[in-house]
């Protein structure tokens, strides 16, 4: 894939035209207050993972609407009794779920608690999932996939439920006695990276303990530009829906504005390490830079450049991004951050 987006020099200063709705904060305050009215009911059941160096727990907690959400918690087996570990709360990519019990334990191998959130209604591609999406809007008129599910109104949009699940996943991770609730790191690739940006924003000022965000080639950023220029899914699901529902474009953008990572990123406060791939035709680099450049910019008392943040650029990569190279970069970043 050749370079198809803006040159790197322009990307570094690119800002999106999207602006936060005036009631963005009020909308999410009300959404999270409603969600937290349900007991968290975080449960951790030890499970056989066939590994000698990792202990794994099958997790269930209450997400959006009190519905049960699944997850895994992996811990280093050699941890000392009574110690509390920094935890990486891990969100997965589009179509994937939490996977098999021992499919991804790398953060625990590095000495962290590793909490993987299942994504409701997904797990049909990539990795297996175990959490349904019971919301009535799942049966509305929509394009195949999830990007237009519930798009008729902001209260029903699919990612409202996912973002709430992600917020409550942080609370669930903090509830385990082996986890240090004051040292939570958010991590994810693609859709998972977009959920990281949203969760970093939604926890800021509402939930203590998030100390870092690691959005890797994040999805769900700068919807208007992404819909216009992205040749490869999932963004084209929205364009294909609007090709048939020609009168819904402005309304759809109005709904998506409440979930756009660019708008949410402005309010994040935790230090962030982004990654971007310049040949990415699923999450175009301009959409990632739009998020990065907005990140932390509305933080109270922030400098003119916003919250502390870095971005790693992978010039010759498509949506795979930095992969194993970037994970090493993330390990170095966290070790420096945690001392």
mmCIF file of C-alpha atoms in Angstrom:
data_model
loop_
_atom_site.group_PDB
_atom_site.id
_atom_site.type_symbol
_atom_site.label_atom_id
_atom_site.label_comp_id
_atom_site.label_asym_id
_atom_site.label_seq_id
_atom_site.Cartn_x
_atom_site.Cartn_y
_atom_site.Cartn_z
ATOM 1 C CA UNK A 1 0.000 0.000 0.000
ATOM 2 C CA UNK A 2 1.563 3.356 -0.996
ATOM 3 C CA UNK A 3 1.352 6.470 1.145
ATOM 4 C CA UNK A 4 -2.126 7.837 0.427
ATOM 5 C CA UNK A 5 -2.784 10.340 3.216
ATOM 6 C CA UNK A 6 -1.136 13.666 4.074
ATOM 7 C CA UNK A 7 2.674 13.982 4.220
ATOM 8 C CA UNK A 8 4.160 13.447 7.656
ATOM 9 C CA UNK A 9 5.002 17.120 8.146
ATOM 10 C CA UNK A 10 1.331 18.017 7.607
ATOM 11 C CA UNK A 11 0.126 15.122 9.724
ATOM 12 C CA UNK A 12 2.078 16.391 12.708
ATOM 13 C CA UNK A 13 0.046 19.596 12.708
ATOM 14 C CA UNK A 14 -3.244 18.231 11.363
ATOM 15 C CA UNK A 15 -6.346 19.062 13.372
ATOM 16 C CA UNK A 16 -9.830 17.753 12.731
ATOM 17 C CA UNK A 17 -12.833 19.962 12.012
ATOM 18 C CA UNK A 18 -14.972 18.055 14.519
ATOM 19 C CA UNK A 19 -15.953 20.009 17.613
ATOM 20 C CA UNK A 20 -17.427 18.604 20.827
ATOM 21 C CA UNK A 21 -21.179 18.985 21.296
ATOM 22 C CA UNK A 22 -21.982 21.546 23.985
ATOM 23 C CA UNK A 23 -23.540 18.849 26.146
ATOM 24 C CA UNK A 24 -20.839 16.211 25.617
ATOM 25 C CA UNK A 25 -19.789 16.231 29.267
ATOM 26 C CA UNK A 26 -23.377 16.235 30.524
ATOM 27 C CA UNK A 27 -24.257 13.340 28.212
ATOM 28 C CA UNK A 28 -21.422 11.192 29.518
ATOM 29 C CA UNK A 29 -21.977 12.251 33.143
ATOM 30 C CA UNK A 30 -25.583 11.062 32.898
ATOM 31 C CA UNK A 31 -24.593 7.890 31.022
ATOM 32 C CA UNK A 32 -22.005 6.885 33.603
ATOM 33 C CA UNK A 33 -24.187 7.822 36.560
ATOM 34 C CA UNK A 34 -26.876 5.543 35.156
ATOM 35 C CA UNK A 35 -24.352 2.755 34.590
ATOM 36 C CA UNK A 36 -22.837 2.999 38.080
ATOM 37 C CA UNK A 37 -26.274 2.717 39.667
ATOM 38 C CA UNK A 38 -25.978 -1.006 38.940
ATOM 39 C CA UNK A 39 -23.795 -3.002 41.362
ATOM 40 C CA UNK A 40 -20.448 -3.832 39.754
ATOM 41 C CA UNK A 41 -20.648 -7.465 40.901
ATOM 42 C CA UNK A 42 -17.077 -8.182 39.827
ATOM 43 C CA UNK A 43 -16.396 -11.906 40.193
ATOM 44 C CA UNK A 44 -13.077 -13.688 39.631
ATOM 45 C CA UNK A 45 -13.126 -17.479 39.260
ATOM 46 C CA UNK A 46 -9.779 -19.326 39.049
ATOM 47 C CA UNK A 47 -9.557 -21.323 35.830
ATOM 48 C CA UNK A 48 -7.109 -23.831 34.375
ATOM 49 C CA UNK A 49 -4.981 -22.200 31.682
ATOM 50 C CA UNK A 50 -2.439 -25.027 31.168
ATOM 51 C CA UNK A 51 0.417 -22.627 31.932
ATOM 52 C CA UNK A 52 2.879 -22.886 34.810
ATOM 53 C CA UNK A 53 3.919 -19.245 35.077
ATOM 54 C CA UNK A 54 0.520 -17.487 34.813
ATOM 55 C CA UNK A 55 -2.572 -17.663 37.015
ATOM 56 C CA UNK A 56 -5.833 -16.873 35.235
ATOM 57 C CA UNK A 57 -9.268 -15.861 36.476
ATOM 58 C CA UNK A 58 -12.523 -15.954 34.516
ATOM 59 C CA UNK A 59 -14.031 -12.513 35.130
ATOM 60 C CA UNK A 60 -17.631 -11.355 35.082
ATOM 61 C CA UNK A 61 -18.742 -7.799 35.870
ATOM 62 C CA UNK A 62 -21.750 -5.574 35.235
ATOM 63 C CA UNK A 63 -21.432 -3.359 32.178
ATOM 64 C CA UNK A 64 -23.950 -1.157 30.407
ATOM 65 C CA UNK A 65 -27.462 -1.624 31.752
ATOM 66 C CA UNK A 66 -26.150 -4.034 34.376
ATOM 67 C CA UNK A 67 -25.622 -6.701 31.693
ATOM 68 C CA UNK A 68 -22.811 -9.188 32.441
ATOM 69 C CA UNK A 69 -19.537 -8.663 30.595
ATOM 70 C CA UNK A 70 -16.806 -11.297 30.507
ATOM 71 C CA UNK A 71 -13.041 -10.944 30.715
ATOM 72 C CA UNK A 72 -9.797 -12.612 31.736
ATOM 73 C CA UNK A 73 -7.445 -11.564 34.501
ATOM 74 C CA UNK A 74 -3.928 -12.968 34.132
ATOM 75 C CA UNK A 75 -1.421 -12.664 36.981
ATOM 76 C CA UNK A 76 2.228 -13.759 37.263
ATOM 77 C CA UNK A 77 2.207 -16.993 39.268
ATOM 78 C CA UNK A 78 5.427 -16.006 41.050
ATOM 79 C CA UNK A 79 3.982 -12.810 42.582
ATOM 80 C CA UNK A 80 4.549 -12.266 46.302
ATOM 81 C CA UNK A 81 1.590 -12.645 48.649
ATOM 82 C CA UNK A 82 0.088 -9.305 49.583
ATOM 83 C CA UNK A 83 1.729 -7.367 46.752
ATOM 84 C CA UNK A 84 -0.377 -5.277 44.435
ATOM 85 C CA UNK A 85 0.568 -5.106 40.769
ATOM 86 C CA UNK A 86 0.080 -2.377 38.185
ATOM 87 C CA UNK A 87 -2.667 -3.557 35.843
ATOM 88 C CA UNK A 88 -2.949 -3.270 32.075
ATOM 89 C CA UNK A 89 -6.613 -3.121 31.074
ATOM 90 C CA UNK A 90 -6.635 -4.418 27.520
ATOM 91 C CA UNK A 91 -9.350 -3.742 24.922
ATOM 92 C CA UNK A 92 -9.464 -5.808 21.734
ATOM 93 C CA UNK A 93 -9.813 -5.060 18.023
ATOM 94 C CA UNK A 94 -12.955 -4.979 15.899
ATOM 95 C CA UNK A 95 -14.771 -8.324 15.562
ATOM 96 C CA UNK A 96 -12.596 -9.912 18.277
ATOM 97 C CA UNK A 97 -13.386 -11.070 21.787
ATOM 98 C CA UNK A 98 -11.345 -11.971 24.845
ATOM 99 C CA UNK A 99 -10.034 -15.108 23.126
ATOM 100 C CA UNK A 100 -9.137 -18.472 24.638
ATOM 101 C CA UNK A 101 -7.971 -18.707 28.220
ATOM 102 C CA UNK A 102 -4.241 -18.643 27.415
ATOM 103 C CA UNK A 103 -4.263 -16.905 24.048
ATOM 104 C CA UNK A 104 -2.765 -13.601 25.188
ATOM 105 C CA UNK A 105 -0.916 -13.354 28.494
ATOM 106 C CA UNK A 106 2.009 -11.164 27.462
ATOM 107 C CA UNK A 107 1.447 -8.322 29.931
ATOM 108 C CA UNK A 108 1.362 -10.836 32.778
ATOM 109 C CA UNK A 109 4.573 -12.340 31.406
ATOM 110 C CA UNK A 110 6.078 -8.866 31.747
ATOM 111 C CA UNK A 111 5.108 -8.747 35.431
ATOM 112 C CA UNK A 112 1.840 -6.812 35.253
ATOM 113 C CA UNK A 113 -1.703 -7.837 36.043
ATOM 114 C CA UNK A 114 -3.368 -8.245 32.632
ATOM 115 C CA UNK A 115 -7.134 -7.663 32.421
ATOM 116 C CA UNK A 116 -8.707 -8.403 29.006
ATOM 117 C CA UNK A 117 -12.229 -7.086 28.447
ATOM 118 C CA UNK A 118 -14.524 -9.043 26.165
ATOM 119 C CA UNK A 119 -16.361 -6.780 23.671
ATOM 120 C CA UNK A 120 -20.117 -7.205 23.676
ATOM 121 C CA UNK A 121 -21.602 -8.631 20.499
ATOM 122 C CA UNK A 122 -18.194 -9.399 19.003
ATOM 123 C CA UNK A 123 -15.910 -12.414 18.976
ATOM 124 C CA UNK A 124 -17.021 -13.607 15.550
ATOM 125 C CA UNK A 125 -13.651 -12.879 13.916
ATOM 126 C CA UNK A 126 -10.061 -12.827 15.108
ATOM 127 C CA UNK A 127 -10.555 -14.064 18.665
ATOM 128 C CA UNK A 128 -13.532 -15.715 20.342
ATOM 129 C CA UNK A 129 -15.975 -13.767 22.481
ATOM 130 C CA UNK A 130 -18.451 -14.683 25.211
ATOM 131 C CA UNK A 131 -20.507 -11.516 25.795
ATOM 132 C CA UNK A 132 -23.765 -10.874 23.919
ATOM 133 C CA UNK A 133 -25.226 -7.436 23.206
ATOM 134 C CA UNK A 134 -28.836 -7.726 24.402
ATOM 135 C CA UNK A 135 -29.820 -4.115 23.660
ATOM 136 C CA UNK A 136 -33.038 -3.777 21.592
ATOM 137 C CA UNK A 137 -31.289 -1.544 19.035
ATOM 138 C CA UNK A 138 -29.308 -4.576 17.881
ATOM 139 C CA UNK A 139 -32.332 -5.396 15.713
ATOM 140 C CA UNK A 140 -32.761 -1.961 14.109
ATOM 141 C CA UNK A 141 -32.150 -1.204 10.439
ATOM 142 C CA UNK A 142 -28.378 -1.119 10.018
ATOM 143 C CA UNK A 143 -25.549 -2.108 7.705
ATOM 144 C CA UNK A 144 -23.948 -5.478 8.317
ATOM 145 C CA UNK A 145 -21.429 -5.065 11.122
ATOM 146 C CA UNK A 146 -21.528 -2.850 14.193
ATOM 147 C CA UNK A 147 -20.687 0.664 13.058
ATOM 148 C CA UNK A 148 -24.307 1.622 12.314
ATOM 149 C CA UNK A 149 -25.987 -0.348 15.092
ATOM 150 C CA UNK A 150 -28.268 2.021 17.015
ATOM 151 C CA UNK A 151 -27.153 4.970 14.885
ATOM 152 C CA UNK A 152 -30.670 6.442 14.897
ATOM 153 C CA UNK A 153 -29.995 8.166 18.238
ATOM 154 C CA UNK A 154 -27.095 8.748 20.570
ATOM 155 C CA UNK A 155 -28.712 6.887 23.481
ATOM 156 C CA UNK A 156 -28.859 3.690 21.427
ATOM 157 C CA UNK A 157 -25.560 3.840 19.556
ATOM 158 C CA UNK A 158 -23.523 0.677 19.970
ATOM 159 C CA UNK A 159 -20.349 2.357 21.203
ATOM 160 C CA UNK A 160 -22.198 4.034 24.053
ATOM 161 C CA UNK A 161 -22.579 0.563 25.529
ATOM 162 C CA UNK A 162 -18.998 -0.456 24.715
ATOM 163 C CA UNK A 163 -17.505 2.688 26.268
ATOM 164 C CA UNK A 164 -19.538 2.128 29.430
ATOM 165 C CA UNK A 165 -18.338 -1.489 29.561
ATOM 166 C CA UNK A 166 -14.762 -0.230 29.195
ATOM 167 C CA UNK A 167 -15.160 2.256 32.058
ATOM 168 C CA UNK A 168 -16.597 -0.441 34.308
ATOM 169 C CA UNK A 169 -13.821 -2.824 33.272
ATOM 170 C CA UNK A 170 -11.366 -0.434 34.934
ATOM 171 C CA UNK A 171 -13.461 -0.541 38.105
ATOM 172 C CA UNK A 172 -13.586 -4.343 37.909
ATOM 173 C CA UNK A 173 -9.812 -4.616 37.493
ATOM 174 C CA UNK A 174 -9.306 -2.305 40.467
ATOM 175 C CA UNK A 175 -11.531 -4.540 42.585
ATOM 176 C CA UNK A 176 -9.129 -7.512 42.583
ATOM 177 C CA UNK A 177 -6.880 -7.689 45.669
ATOM 178 C CA UNK A 178 -3.753 -8.400 43.591
ATOM 179 C CA UNK A 179 -4.212 -5.173 41.609
ATOM 180 C CA UNK A 180 -2.903 -1.762 42.613
ATOM 181 C CA UNK A 181 -5.957 0.456 41.935
ATOM 182 C CA UNK A 182 -3.719 3.517 41.683
ATOM 183 C CA UNK A 183 -1.687 2.086 38.761
ATOM 184 C CA UNK A 184 -4.010 1.364 35.851
ATOM 185 C CA UNK A 185 -2.726 1.379 32.263
ATOM 186 C CA UNK A 186 -5.130 1.314 29.303
ATOM 187 C CA UNK A 187 -3.976 -0.545 26.177
ATOM 188 C CA UNK A 188 -5.411 -1.697 22.881
ATOM 189 C CA UNK A 189 -4.923 -1.932 19.118
ATOM 190 C CA UNK A 190 -7.302 -0.533 16.468
ATOM 191 C CA UNK A 191 -10.808 -0.655 17.975
ATOM 192 C CA UNK A 192 -9.063 -1.404 21.260
ATOM 193 C CA UNK A 193 -6.968 1.738 20.781
ATOM 194 C CA UNK A 194 -10.088 3.793 20.168
ATOM 195 C CA UNK A 195 -11.634 2.412 23.343
ATOM 196 C CA UNK A 196 -8.423 3.367 25.172
ATOM 197 C CA UNK A 197 -8.833 6.996 24.060
ATOM 198 C CA UNK A 198 -12.484 7.046 25.108
ATOM 199 C CA UNK A 199 -11.786 5.443 28.478
ATOM 200 C CA UNK A 200 -8.870 7.765 29.212
ATOM 201 C CA UNK A 201 -11.294 10.632 28.650
ATOM 202 C CA UNK A 202 -14.252 9.198 30.548
ATOM 203 C CA UNK A 203 -12.207 8.249 33.619
ATOM 204 C CA UNK A 204 -10.567 11.705 33.822
ATOM 205 C CA UNK A 205 -12.138 13.453 36.800
ATOM 206 C CA UNK A 206 -14.589 10.585 37.326
ATOM 207 C CA UNK A 207 -12.419 7.630 38.363
ATOM 208 C CA UNK A 208 -8.951 7.781 39.910
ATOM 209 C CA UNK A 209 -6.073 5.464 39.122
ATOM 210 C CA UNK A 210 -5.484 5.636 35.365
ATOM 211 C CA UNK A 211 -1.830 6.566 34.921
ATOM 212 C CA UNK A 212 -1.209 5.868 31.220
ATOM 213 C CA UNK A 213 -2.959 5.289 27.895
ATOM 214 C CA UNK A 214 -1.461 3.235 25.047
ATOM 215 C CA UNK A 215 -3.654 3.710 21.935
ATOM 216 C CA UNK A 216 -2.095 1.649 19.153
ATOM 217 C CA UNK A 217 -3.246 2.614 15.576
ATOM 218 C CA UNK A 218 -6.582 3.698 17.113
ATOM 219 C CA UNK A 219 -9.920 3.312 15.358
ATOM 220 C CA UNK A 220 -13.030 5.503 16.050
ATOM 221 C CA UNK A 221 -11.207 8.807 15.506
ATOM 222 C CA UNK A 222 -12.286 11.743 13.287
ATOM 223 C CA UNK A 223 -15.405 10.083 11.890
ATOM 224 C CA UNK A 224 -16.163 12.631 9.132
ATOM 225 C CA UNK A 225 -12.714 12.326 7.547
ATOM 226 C CA UNK A 226 -12.531 8.585 8.124
ATOM 227 C CA UNK A 227 -15.880 8.014 6.399
ATOM 228 C CA UNK A 228 -14.761 10.102 3.404
ATOM 229 C CA UNK A 229 -11.286 8.675 2.737
ATOM 230 C CA UNK A 230 -10.999 5.166 4.214
ATOM 231 C CA UNK A 231 -11.013 2.439 1.526
ATOM 232 C CA UNK A 232 -11.064 -0.602 3.814
ATOM 233 C CA UNK A 233 -13.470 -1.554 6.645
ATOM 234 C CA UNK A 234 -14.940 -0.998 9.147
ATOM 235 C CA UNK A 235 -15.456 2.756 8.450
ATOM 236 C CA UNK A 236 -16.974 1.977 5.009
ATOM 237 C CA UNK A 237 -19.880 0.283 6.815
ATOM 238 C CA UNK A 238 -21.107 3.801 7.621
ATOM 239 C CA UNK A 239 -20.556 5.080 4.082
ATOM 240 C CA UNK A 240 -22.376 2.082 2.608
ATOM 241 C CA UNK A 241 -25.297 2.594 5.000
ATOM 242 C CA UNK A 242 -25.510 6.265 4.053
ATOM 243 C CA UNK A 243 -25.309 5.409 0.348
ATOM 244 C CA UNK A 244 -28.738 3.845 0.783
ATOM 245 C CA UNK A 245 -30.077 6.121 3.536
ATOM 246 C CA UNK A 246 -29.153 9.311 1.724
ATOM 247 C CA UNK A 247 -31.088 11.639 4.015
ATOM 248 C CA UNK A 248 -29.344 10.567 7.244
ATOM 249 C CA UNK A 249 -25.823 11.918 6.775
ATOM 250 C CA UNK A 250 -26.045 15.015 8.972
ATOM 251 C CA UNK A 251 -28.027 13.188 11.615
ATOM 252 C CA UNK A 252 -25.518 10.331 11.657
ATOM 253 C CA UNK A 253 -22.619 12.749 12.082
ATOM 254 C CA UNK A 254 -24.478 14.397 14.956
ATOM 255 C CA UNK A 255 -24.784 11.049 16.740
ATOM 256 C CA UNK A 256 -21.203 9.996 16.017
ATOM 257 C CA UNK A 257 -19.921 13.293 17.393
ATOM 258 C CA UNK A 258 -20.626 12.051 20.941
ATOM 259 C CA UNK A 259 -18.370 9.029 20.363
ATOM 260 C CA UNK A 260 -15.618 10.506 18.205
ATOM 261 C CA UNK A 261 -12.241 9.915 19.803
ATOM 262 C CA UNK A 262 -11.053 13.360 18.718
ATOM 263 C CA UNK A 263 -13.717 15.033 20.846
ATOM 264 C CA UNK A 264 -13.156 12.728 23.778
ATOM 265 C CA UNK A 265 -9.355 12.869 23.587
ATOM 266 C CA UNK A 266 -9.416 16.578 24.412
ATOM 267 C CA UNK A 267 -10.491 15.826 27.975
ATOM 268 C CA UNK A 268 -8.009 13.033 28.773
ATOM 269 C CA UNK A 269 -5.348 13.690 31.400
ATOM 270 C CA UNK A 270 -3.250 10.510 31.632
ATOM 271 C CA UNK A 271 0.107 10.441 29.787
ATOM 272 C CA UNK A 272 -0.264 8.709 26.424
ATOM 273 C CA UNK A 273 1.878 6.787 23.964
ATOM 274 C CA UNK A 274 0.156 6.578 20.568
ATOM 275 C CA UNK A 275 1.231 4.702 17.471
ATOM 276 C CA UNK A 276 0.373 5.366 13.836
ATOM 277 C CA UNK A 277 1.160 3.599 10.558
ATOM 278 C CA UNK A 278 1.554 5.839 7.511
ATOM 279 C CA UNK A 279 0.257 3.248 5.034
ATOM 280 C CA UNK A 280 -2.763 2.361 7.184
ATOM 281 C CA UNK A 281 -5.867 2.198 4.972
ATOM 282 C CA UNK A 282 -8.145 1.049 7.827
ATOM 283 C CA UNK A 283 -7.300 3.770 10.351
ATOM 284 C CA UNK A 284 -5.787 6.507 8.157
ATOM 285 C CA UNK A 285 -2.875 8.352 9.740
ATOM 286 C CA UNK A 286 -4.631 11.731 9.578
ATOM 287 C CA UNK A 287 -7.413 10.381 11.811
ATOM 288 C CA UNK A 288 -4.864 9.117 14.335
ATOM 289 C CA UNK A 289 -2.944 12.396 14.317
ATOM 290 C CA UNK A 290 -6.231 14.273 14.724
ATOM 291 C CA UNK A 291 -6.747 12.372 17.967
ATOM 292 C CA UNK A 292 -3.150 12.674 19.104
ATOM 293 C CA UNK A 293 -3.020 16.408 18.458
ATOM 294 C CA UNK A 294 -6.284 16.918 20.361
ATOM 295 C CA UNK A 295 -5.313 14.661 23.260
ATOM 296 C CA UNK A 296 -5.392 16.501 26.585
ATOM 297 C CA UNK A 297 -5.879 19.910 24.975
ATOM 298 C CA UNK A 298 -8.796 20.808 27.248
ATOM 299 C CA UNK A 299 -7.191 19.497 30.397
ATOM 300 C CA UNK A 300 -7.452 22.059 33.173
ATOM 301 C CA UNK A 301 -4.059 23.658 33.682
ATOM 302 C CA UNK A 302 -2.509 21.832 30.728
ATOM 303 C CA UNK A 303 0.228 23.400 28.670
ATOM 304 C CA UNK A 304 -0.517 24.700 25.196
ATOM 305 C CA UNK A 305 0.291 21.252 23.816
ATOM 306 C CA UNK A 306 -2.043 19.431 26.212
ATOM 307 C CA UNK A 307 -1.360 16.393 28.366
ATOM 308 C CA UNK A 308 1.980 14.560 28.220
ATOM 309 C CA UNK A 309 1.984 12.468 25.055
ATOM 310 C CA UNK A 310 4.225 10.794 22.500
ATOM 311 C CA UNK A 311 3.565 9.154 19.145
ATOM 312 C CA UNK A 312 5.559 6.451 17.369
ATOM 313 C CA UNK A 313 5.346 6.557 13.558
ATOM 314 C CA UNK A 314 5.702 3.381 11.455
ATOM 315 C CA UNK A 315 6.242 4.740 7.956
ATOM 316 C CA UNK A 316 6.157 1.538 5.911
ATOM 317 C CA UNK A 317 3.375 -0.317 7.709
ATOM 318 C CA UNK A 318 -0.315 -0.756 7.068
ATOM 319 C CA UNK A 319 -2.815 -1.436 9.850
ATOM 320 C CA UNK A 320 -0.534 -3.993 11.524
ATOM 321 C CA UNK A 321 1.489 -1.024 12.736
ATOM 322 C CA UNK A 322 4.541 -1.663 14.876
ATOM 323 C CA UNK A 323 3.412 -5.052 16.266
ATOM 324 C CA UNK A 324 6.193 -6.713 18.313
ATOM 325 C CA UNK A 325 8.476 -3.700 17.842
ATOM 326 C CA UNK A 326 5.866 -1.397 19.319
ATOM 327 C CA UNK A 327 5.221 -3.720 22.262
ATOM 328 C CA UNK A 328 8.894 -3.359 23.217
ATOM 329 C CA UNK A 329 8.441 0.404 22.935
ATOM 330 C CA UNK A 330 5.416 0.188 25.242
ATOM 331 C CA UNK A 331 7.343 -1.887 27.790
ATOM 332 C CA UNK A 332 10.122 0.686 27.837
ATOM 333 C CA UNK A 333 7.594 3.502 28.175
ATOM 334 C CA UNK A 334 5.852 1.905 31.149
ATOM 335 C CA UNK A 335 9.078 0.983 32.916
ATOM 336 C CA UNK A 336 10.207 4.591 32.676
ATOM 337 C CA UNK A 337 6.793 5.859 33.796
ATOM 338 C CA UNK A 338 6.565 3.506 36.771
ATOM 339 C CA UNK A 339 10.182 3.951 37.766
#
